mmCIF file of C-alpha atoms in Angstrom:
data_model
loop_
_atom_site.group_PDB
_atom_site.id
_atom_site.type_symbol
_atom_site.label_atom_id
_atom_site.label_comp_id
_atom_site.label_asym_id
_atom_site.label_seq_id
_atom_site.Cartn_x
_atom_site.Cartn_y
_atom_site.Cartn_z
ATOM 1 C CA MET A 29 0.000 0.000 0.000
ATOM 2 C CA ALA A 30 1.370 3.410 -0.993
ATOM 3 C CA ARG A 31 2.096 5.749 1.904
ATOM 4 C CA ASP A 32 0.328 9.083 2.279
ATOM 5 C CA LEU A 33 2.282 12.102 1.080
ATOM 6 C CA THR A 34 3.353 14.573 3.757
ATOM 7 C CA GLN A 35 2.098 18.134 3.798
ATOM 8 C CA LEU A 36 5.444 19.395 2.456
ATOM 9 C CA GLU A 37 5.496 16.813 -0.328
ATOM 10 C CA LEU A 38 1.973 17.775 -1.396
ATOM 11 C CA LEU A 39 2.802 21.484 -1.383
ATOM 12 C CA HIS A 40 5.920 20.856 -3.459
ATOM 13 C CA GLU A 41 4.109 18.622 -5.969
ATOM 14 C CA LEU A 42 1.307 21.147 -6.388
ATOM 15 C CA VAL A 43 3.476 24.265 -6.855
ATOM 16 C CA PRO A 44 3.166 24.296 -10.701
ATOM 17 C CA VAL A 45 -0.648 24.010 -10.421
ATOM 18 C CA ALA A 46 -0.747 26.791 -7.830
ATOM 19 C CA GLU A 47 1.390 29.020 -10.078
ATOM 20 C CA ASP A 48 -0.835 28.397 -13.110
ATOM 21 C CA ASN A 49 -3.987 29.073 -11.123
ATOM 22 C CA VAL A 50 -2.691 32.234 -9.466
ATOM 23 C CA ASN A 51 -1.880 33.560 -12.937
ATOM 24 C CA ARG A 52 -5.272 32.449 -14.221
ATOM 25 C CA HIS A 53 -7.016 34.170 -11.340
ATOM 26 C CA MET A 54 -5.094 37.427 -11.789
ATOM 27 C CA SER A 55 -6.008 37.489 -15.484
ATOM 28 C CA MET A 56 -9.714 36.975 -14.744
ATOM 29 C CA ALA A 57 -10.276 38.904 -11.488
ATOM 30 C CA LYS A 58 -12.090 42.179 -12.040
ATOM 31 C CA GLU A 59 -10.926 45.240 -10.116
ATOM 32 C CA TRP A 60 -13.763 46.890 -8.207
ATOM 33 C CA HIS A 61 -14.144 49.317 -5.329
ATOM 34 C CA PRO A 62 -16.472 48.926 -2.344
ATOM 35 C CA HIS A 63 -17.375 52.643 -2.280
ATOM 36 C CA ASP A 64 -18.984 52.317 -5.732
ATOM 37 C CA TYR A 65 -21.666 49.973 -4.391
ATOM 38 C CA VAL A 66 -22.933 52.064 -1.450
ATOM 39 C CA PRO A 67 -25.723 54.696 -1.690
ATOM 40 C CA TRP A 68 -23.856 57.304 0.368
ATOM 41 C CA ASP A 69 -26.540 59.979 -0.088
ATOM 42 C CA GLU A 70 -28.852 57.895 2.118
ATOM 43 C CA GLY A 71 -26.434 58.203 5.070
ATOM 44 C CA ARG A 72 -26.887 60.458 8.106
ATOM 45 C CA ASN A 73 -25.349 60.895 11.547
ATOM 46 C CA PHE A 74 -26.171 58.782 14.555
ATOM 47 C CA ALA A 75 -26.892 60.264 18.010
ATOM 48 C CA GLU A 76 -23.212 60.453 19.006
ATOM 49 C CA LEU A 77 -22.745 63.144 16.354
ATOM 50 C CA GLY A 78 -26.069 64.886 16.873
ATOM 51 C CA GLY A 79 -28.249 62.733 14.651
ATOM 52 C CA LYS A 80 -30.705 59.925 15.431
ATOM 53 C CA ASP A 81 -29.849 56.396 16.446
ATOM 54 C CA TYR A 82 -31.190 53.344 14.639
ATOM 55 C CA ASP A 83 -34.886 52.545 14.753
ATOM 56 C CA PRO A 84 -36.226 49.285 13.236
ATOM 57 C CA GLU A 85 -38.714 51.256 11.169
ATOM 58 C CA GLN A 86 -35.829 52.848 9.268
ATOM 59 C CA SER A 87 -34.946 49.533 7.601
ATOM 60 C CA LYS A 88 -36.378 48.737 4.186
ATOM 61 C CA LEU A 89 -35.271 45.103 4.426
ATOM 62 C CA SER A 90 -37.619 42.201 5.187
ATOM 63 C CA GLU A 91 -36.880 39.930 8.158
ATOM 64 C CA VAL A 92 -35.570 37.291 5.739
ATOM 65 C CA ALA A 93 -33.279 39.794 3.995
ATOM 66 C CA LYS A 94 -31.981 41.066 7.355
ATOM 67 C CA ALA A 95 -31.238 37.523 8.565
ATOM 68 C CA ALA A 96 -29.411 36.678 5.336
ATOM 69 C CA MET A 97 -27.419 39.925 5.181
ATOM 70 C CA ILE A 98 -26.309 39.617 8.818
ATOM 71 C CA THR A 99 -25.347 35.955 8.368
ATOM 72 C CA ASN A 100 -23.411 36.644 5.175
ATOM 73 C CA LEU A 101 -21.649 39.696 6.621
ATOM 74 C CA LEU A 102 -20.628 38.018 9.879
ATOM 75 C CA THR A 103 -19.299 35.118 7.807
ATOM 76 C CA GLU A 104 -17.123 37.541 5.841
ATOM 77 C CA ASP A 105 -16.085 39.278 9.086
ATOM 78 C CA ASN A 106 -14.394 36.133 10.363
ATOM 79 C CA LEU A 107 -11.694 36.547 7.697
ATOM 80 C CA PRO A 108 -8.747 36.598 10.166
ATOM 81 C CA SER A 109 -9.658 33.047 11.242
ATOM 82 C CA TYR A 110 -9.905 31.821 7.644
ATOM 83 C CA HIS A 111 -6.647 33.576 6.759
ATOM 84 C CA ARG A 112 -4.916 31.818 9.640
ATOM 85 C CA GLU A 113 -6.353 28.450 8.599
ATOM 86 C CA ILE A 114 -5.283 28.872 4.968
ATOM 87 C CA ALA A 115 -1.857 30.338 5.807
ATOM 88 C CA GLU A 116 -1.089 27.481 8.212
ATOM 89 C CA ASN A 117 -2.034 24.824 5.660
ATOM 90 C CA PHE A 118 -0.440 26.480 2.655
ATOM 91 C CA SER A 119 2.919 28.228 2.678
ATOM 92 C CA ARG A 120 4.093 31.818 2.610
ATOM 93 C CA ASP A 121 6.532 31.084 -0.174
ATOM 94 C CA GLY A 122 6.091 31.543 -3.915
ATOM 95 C CA ALA A 123 2.676 31.050 -5.498
ATOM 96 C CA TRP A 124 1.154 29.779 -2.256
ATOM 97 C CA GLY A 125 2.079 32.966 -0.391
ATOM 98 C CA THR A 126 0.918 35.151 -3.282
ATOM 99 C CA TRP A 127 -2.457 33.401 -3.286
ATOM 100 C CA VAL A 128 -2.976 33.642 0.481
ATOM 101 C CA GLY A 129 -2.325 37.395 0.382
ATOM 102 C CA ARG A 130 -4.408 38.066 -2.711
ATOM 103 C CA TRP A 131 -7.350 35.926 -1.557
ATOM 104 C CA THR A 132 -7.352 37.625 1.859
ATOM 105 C CA ALA A 133 -7.315 41.109 0.300
ATOM 106 C CA GLU A 134 -10.186 40.265 -2.041
ATOM 107 C CA GLU A 135 -12.269 38.669 0.706
ATOM 108 C CA ASN A 136 -11.774 41.718 2.924
ATOM 109 C CA ARG A 137 -13.612 43.863 0.379
ATOM 110 C CA HIS A 138 -16.745 41.800 0.864
ATOM 111 C CA GLY A 139 -17.061 42.647 4.554
ATOM 112 C CA ILE A 140 -16.223 46.314 3.900
ATOM 113 C CA VAL A 141 -18.896 46.872 1.268
ATOM 114 C CA MET A 142 -21.655 44.915 3.045
ATOM 115 C CA ARG A 143 -21.115 46.752 6.330
ATOM 116 C CA ASP A 144 -20.988 50.153 4.626
ATOM 117 C CA TYR A 145 -24.225 49.372 2.791
ATOM 118 C CA LEU A 146 -26.063 48.187 5.924
ATOM 119 C CA VAL A 147 -24.908 51.106 8.094
ATOM 120 C CA VAL A 148 -25.568 53.805 5.479
ATOM 121 C CA THR A 149 -29.036 52.485 4.585
ATOM 122 C CA ARG A 150 -29.818 51.563 8.223
ATOM 123 C CA GLY A 151 -30.769 48.118 7.000
ATOM 124 C CA VAL A 152 -30.020 46.471 10.373
ATOM 125 C CA ASP A 153 -29.282 47.598 13.923
ATOM 126 C CA PRO A 154 -25.581 48.621 13.838
ATOM 127 C CA VAL A 155 -25.127 48.133 17.594
ATOM 128 C CA ALA A 156 -26.497 44.565 17.510
ATOM 129 C CA LEU A 157 -24.406 43.911 14.401
ATOM 130 C CA GLU A 158 -21.213 45.066 16.138
ATOM 131 C CA GLU A 159 -21.990 43.008 19.249
ATOM 132 C CA ALA A 160 -22.509 39.916 17.079
ATOM 133 C CA ARG A 161 -19.265 40.619 15.190
ATOM 134 C CA MET A 162 -17.312 40.774 18.446
ATOM 135 C CA ILE A 163 -18.741 37.454 19.639
ATOM 136 C CA HIS A 164 -18.272 35.682 16.306
ATOM 137 C CA MET A 165 -14.700 36.847 15.731
ATOM 138 C CA THR A 166 -13.709 36.077 19.335
ATOM 139 C CA ASN A 167 -15.018 32.522 18.878
ATOM 140 C CA GLY A 168 -13.124 32.251 15.598
ATOM 141 C CA PHE A 169 -13.415 29.410 13.117
ATOM 142 C CA ALA A 170 -12.580 25.768 13.664
ATOM 143 C CA SER A 171 -12.366 23.128 10.964
ATOM 144 C CA PRO A 172 -15.583 21.045 10.792
ATOM 145 C CA VAL A 173 -13.455 17.888 10.922
ATOM 146 C CA GLY A 174 -11.678 18.816 14.139
ATOM 147 C CA SER A 175 -8.024 17.909 14.313
ATOM 148 C CA ALA A 176 -8.064 16.142 10.927
ATOM 149 C CA THR A 177 -6.790 19.189 9.082
ATOM 150 C CA GLY A 178 -4.104 19.796 6.540
ATOM 151 C CA LEU A 179 -3.738 21.001 2.966
ATOM 152 C CA LEU A 180 -6.158 18.479 1.453
ATOM 153 C CA HIS A 181 -8.912 19.021 4.015
ATOM 154 C CA SER A 182 -8.412 22.762 3.754
ATOM 155 C CA VAL A 183 -8.702 23.012 -0.048
ATOM 156 C CA SER A 184 -11.609 20.564 -0.096
ATOM 157 C CA TYR A 185 -13.503 22.596 2.486
ATOM 158 C CA VAL A 186 -12.962 25.983 0.850
ATOM 159 C CA THR A 187 -13.969 24.599 -2.557
ATOM 160 C CA PHE A 188 -17.435 23.737 -1.243
ATOM 161 C CA GLN A 189 -17.605 26.718 1.113
ATOM 162 C CA GLU A 190 -16.788 29.324 -1.548
ATOM 163 C CA LEU A 191 -19.454 27.887 -3.843
ATOM 164 C CA ALA A 192 -21.981 27.744 -0.992
ATOM 165 C CA THR A 193 -21.246 31.374 -0.142
ATOM 166 C CA ARG A 194 -21.686 32.351 -3.788
ATOM 167 C CA VAL A 195 -25.163 30.743 -3.835
ATOM 168 C CA SER A 196 -26.103 32.423 -0.558
ATOM 169 C CA HIS A 197 -24.950 35.896 -1.690
ATOM 170 C CA ARG A 198 -26.765 35.696 -5.022
ATOM 171 C CA ASN A 199 -30.034 34.583 -3.437
ATOM 172 C CA THR A 200 -29.732 37.185 -0.682
ATOM 173 C CA GLY A 201 -29.442 39.883 -3.347
ATOM 174 C CA LYS A 202 -32.757 38.765 -4.819
ATOM 175 C CA VAL A 203 -34.691 39.010 -1.518
ATOM 176 C CA CYS A 204 -33.341 42.462 -0.582
ATOM 177 C CA ASP A 205 -35.740 44.075 -3.060
ATOM 178 C CA ASP A 206 -33.117 46.734 -3.775
ATOM 179 C CA PRO A 207 -31.206 46.880 -7.086
ATOM 180 C CA ILE A 208 -28.143 48.356 -5.323
ATOM 181 C CA ALA A 209 -27.917 45.469 -2.837
ATOM 182 C CA ASP A 210 -28.530 42.960 -5.626
ATOM 183 C CA ARG A 211 -25.732 44.446 -7.752
ATOM 184 C CA MET A 212 -23.354 44.521 -4.770
ATOM 185 C CA LEU A 213 -24.015 40.888 -3.842
ATOM 186 C CA GLN A 214 -23.694 39.736 -7.446
ATOM 187 C CA ARG A 215 -20.263 41.405 -7.509
ATOM 188 C CA ILE A 216 -19.254 39.571 -4.312
ATOM 189 C CA ALA A 217 -20.636 36.277 -5.672
ATOM 190 C CA ALA A 218 -18.492 36.657 -8.811
ATOM 191 C CA ASP A 219 -15.390 36.900 -6.594
ATOM 192 C CA GLU A 220 -16.428 33.829 -4.616
ATOM 193 C CA ASN A 221 -16.834 31.873 -7.843
ATOM 194 C CA LEU A 222 -13.273 32.666 -8.969
ATOM 195 C CA HIS A 223 -11.973 31.695 -5.521
ATOM 196 C CA MET A 224 -13.874 28.409 -5.707
ATOM 197 C CA ILE A 225 -12.324 27.635 -9.113
ATOM 198 C CA PHE A 226 -8.800 28.109 -7.705
ATOM 199 C CA TYR A 227 -9.412 25.686 -4.832
ATOM 200 C CA ARG A 228 -11.337 23.236 -7.032
ATOM 201 C CA ASN A 229 -8.416 23.099 -9.494
ATOM 202 C CA ILE A 230 -5.888 22.517 -6.679
ATOM 203 C CA SER A 231 -8.055 19.671 -5.366
ATOM 204 C CA ALA A 232 -8.393 18.207 -8.879
ATOM 205 C CA ALA A 233 -4.598 18.137 -9.240
ATOM 206 C CA ALA A 234 -4.270 16.594 -5.766
ATOM 207 C CA LEU A 235 -6.679 13.822 -6.824
ATOM 208 C CA ASP A 236 -4.302 12.959 -9.666
ATOM 209 C CA ILE A 237 -1.234 12.993 -7.397
ATOM 210 C CA ALA A 238 -2.706 11.245 -4.331
ATOM 211 C CA PRO A 239 -6.162 9.873 -5.225
ATOM 212 C CA ASP A 240 -7.006 7.912 -2.057
ATOM 213 C CA GLN A 241 -5.595 10.530 0.300
ATOM 214 C CA THR A 242 -7.469 13.362 -1.430
ATOM 215 C CA LEU A 243 -10.746 11.470 -1.630
ATOM 216 C CA THR A 244 -10.508 10.746 2.098
ATOM 217 C CA ALA A 245 -10.274 14.495 2.760
ATOM 218 C CA ILE A 246 -13.147 15.256 0.358
ATOM 219 C CA SER A 247 -15.357 12.621 1.969
ATOM 220 C CA ASP A 248 -14.538 13.912 5.467
ATOM 221 C CA ILE A 249 -15.512 17.441 4.424
ATOM 222 C CA VAL A 250 -18.731 16.548 2.586
ATOM 223 C CA THR A 251 -20.002 14.298 5.357
ATOM 224 C CA ASN A 252 -19.200 16.837 8.101
ATOM 225 C CA PHE A 253 -19.874 20.050 6.193
ATOM 226 C CA GLN A 254 -20.887 23.150 8.132
ATOM 227 C CA MET A 255 -21.207 26.682 6.828
ATOM 228 C CA PRO A 256 -18.425 28.864 8.287
ATOM 229 C CA GLY A 257 -20.936 30.952 10.255
ATOM 230 C CA ALA A 258 -22.092 27.991 12.352
ATOM 231 C CA GLY A 259 -20.922 29.530 15.650
ATOM 232 C CA MET A 260 -22.346 33.032 15.227
ATOM 233 C CA PRO A 261 -25.186 34.460 17.370
ATOM 234 C CA ASN A 262 -28.681 33.506 16.096
ATOM 235 C CA PHE A 263 -27.165 31.271 13.413
ATOM 236 C CA ARG A 264 -29.813 28.578 13.834
ATOM 237 C CA ARG A 265 -32.740 31.021 13.680
ATOM 238 C CA ASN A 266 -31.295 32.875 10.704
ATOM 239 C CA GLY A 267 -30.335 29.631 8.969
ATOM 240 C CA VAL A 268 -33.890 28.320 9.288
ATOM 241 C CA LEU A 269 -35.292 31.555 7.841
ATOM 242 C CA MET A 270 -32.811 31.403 4.950
ATOM 243 C CA ALA A 271 -33.627 27.763 4.232
ATOM 244 C CA LYS A 272 -37.365 28.331 4.479
ATOM 245 C CA HIS A 273 -37.241 31.137 1.929
ATOM 246 C CA GLY A 274 -34.881 29.522 -0.559
ATOM 247 C CA ILE A 275 -31.681 31.438 0.137
ATOM 248 C CA TYR A 276 -29.670 28.399 1.186
ATOM 249 C CA ASP A 277 -31.257 25.037 1.911
ATOM 250 C CA LEU A 278 -30.368 21.355 1.757
ATOM 251 C CA ARG A 279 -31.545 20.953 -1.842
ATOM 252 C CA GLN A 280 -29.370 23.866 -2.983
ATOM 253 C CA HIS A 281 -26.457 22.517 -0.957
ATOM 254 C CA LEU A 282 -26.768 19.149 -2.659
ATOM 255 C CA GLU A 283 -27.594 20.190 -6.240
ATOM 256 C CA ASP A 284 -25.888 23.586 -6.581
ATOM 257 C CA VAL A 285 -22.800 22.953 -4.458
ATOM 258 C CA VAL A 286 -21.907 19.336 -3.680
ATOM 259 C CA TRP A 287 -22.866 17.522 -6.874
ATOM 260 C CA PRO A 288 -21.413 20.031 -9.396
ATOM 261 C CA VAL A 289 -18.019 19.850 -7.676
ATOM 262 C CA LEU A 290 -18.022 16.062 -7.316
ATOM 263 C CA ARG A 291 -18.954 15.731 -11.014
ATOM 264 C CA LYS A 292 -16.183 18.103 -12.030
ATOM 265 C CA TRP A 293 -13.723 15.918 -10.113
ATOM 266 C CA ARG A 294 -15.313 12.766 -11.653
ATOM 267 C CA ILE A 295 -15.423 11.169 -8.201
ATOM 268 C CA PHE A 296 -17.806 8.382 -9.232
ATOM 269 C CA GLU A 297 -16.182 7.771 -12.640
ATOM 270 C CA ARG A 298 -12.498 7.594 -11.657
ATOM 271 C CA GLU A 299 -10.693 4.262 -11.715
ATOM 272 C CA ASP A 300 -7.536 5.202 -9.805
ATOM 273 C CA PHE A 301 -8.770 4.576 -6.246
ATOM 274 C CA THR A 302 -7.522 1.552 -4.317
ATOM 275 C CA GLY A 303 -9.087 -0.139 -1.272
ATOM 276 C CA GLN A 304 -9.054 2.895 1.039
ATOM 277 C CA GLY A 305 -10.376 5.176 -1.694
ATOM 278 C CA GLU A 306 -13.052 2.712 -2.801
ATOM 279 C CA ASN A 307 -14.295 2.419 0.783
ATOM 280 C CA LYS A 308 -14.460 6.199 1.113
ATOM 281 C CA ARG A 309 -16.305 6.490 -2.203
ATOM 282 C CA GLU A 310 -18.899 3.952 -1.042
ATOM 283 C CA GLU A 311 -19.346 5.843 2.249
ATOM 284 C CA LEU A 312 -19.771 9.072 0.290
ATOM 285 C CA ALA A 313 -22.397 7.502 -1.998
ATOM 286 C CA VAL A 314 -24.431 6.307 1.001
ATOM 287 C CA PHE A 315 -24.189 9.743 2.630
ATOM 288 C CA LEU A 316 -25.353 11.522 -0.541
ATOM 289 C CA GLU A 317 -28.304 9.155 -0.875
ATOM 290 C CA ASP A 318 -29.337 9.993 2.681
ATOM 291 C CA LEU A 319 -28.863 13.723 2.035
ATOM 292 C CA GLU A 320 -31.220 13.433 -0.952
ATOM 293 C CA LYS A 321 -33.886 11.933 1.327
ATOM 294 C CA GLN A 322 -33.328 14.659 3.931
ATOM 295 C CA ALA A 323 -33.652 17.364 1.259
ATOM 296 C CA THR A 324 -36.942 15.909 0.003
ATOM 297 C CA LYS A 325 -38.286 15.618 3.549
ATOM 298 C CA PHE A 326 -37.320 19.232 4.301
ATOM 299 C CA GLU A 327 -39.006 20.477 1.115
ATOM 300 C CA GLU A 328 -42.244 18.680 2.021
ATOM 301 C CA MET A 329 -42.191 20.174 5.536
ATOM 302 C CA ARG A 330 -41.410 23.637 4.165
ATOM 303 C CA ASP A 331 -44.241 23.476 1.613
ATOM 304 C CA ARG A 332 -46.715 22.528 4.341
ATOM 305 C CA SER A 333 -45.466 25.317 6.606
ATOM 306 C CA LEU A 334 -45.644 27.976 3.874
ATOM 307 C CA ALA A 335 -49.135 26.793 2.901
ATOM 308 C CA ARG A 336 -50.298 27.156 6.523
ATOM 309 C CA GLU A 337 -48.826 30.653 6.708
ATOM 310 C CA ALA A 338 -50.533 31.630 3.438
ATOM 311 C CA LYS A 339 -53.906 30.455 4.789
ATOM 312 C CA LYS A 340 -53.444 32.464 7.982
ATOM 313 C CA ALA A 341 -52.557 35.545 5.947
ATOM 314 C CA GLU A 342 -55.703 35.067 3.832
ATOM 315 C CA LYS A 343 -57.859 34.846 6.948
ATOM 316 C CA ARG A 344 -56.344 38.006 8.405
ATOM 317 C CA ALA A 345 -56.923 39.848 5.120
ATOM 318 C CA SER A 346 -60.602 38.786 4.835
#
């Protein structure tokens, strides 16, 4: 049985792929500026500077849009934790170091523009938002697979996570009922998609170099996947609202995130796995079958719940 490659061996083997993909990313990334996506003329002072403090009636966002915007922003806010995770599992040398710095700088723009938008438009309570940011960033981010981390787990996780975040941002833009917010979140989602492609290509190359080892990491991530905001205040409540209203739910996770990536990697077509890899592939297949059942069950429950709410609304209106 072939031994697993060490972290250093993997990094060394993947340097040419990292170099190619950094260059690819730099040629495709679009320069944009957060200040161009914020309606500054809607801004006014808060009480500290002689104006008025936030009042819920000032927000034009629905409860669903507020929950999604807060969740997405707090996720972006935790960037120092993600930077640390990536930097520890990559390297600060050459293409790896260039990518870590560039990715961090691009991600930072997302938190800047979303916060500016929400504060200027008074979309959410800025005091509650800051309190939640402090709690979430103090808690930090821990890998969903605990101590089983390393380059392969890291790139597998961020491949799925970047795509999941892209889906969430795009759908949040649609429920904000504001063309400025929609445009801003589409811009962020485009960044997330390019980031996902970088990590997906690194993982694809790793599958060719160390098939069983990489598949083990992929399987660990898919079967233990959690969105990076899992520890933030009100995450469960906000997550339920987002799932109920089609911003990010199990069906989207399965069909818009997990399956497209697994197909791109040809996980169920490849013939280069040995015993360990075959076992992991079988475990993954069973898990995905169960996830399909869970998604269907959730959709049925959601449809019943929305139908009940619609009937209640009709009664109130009549």
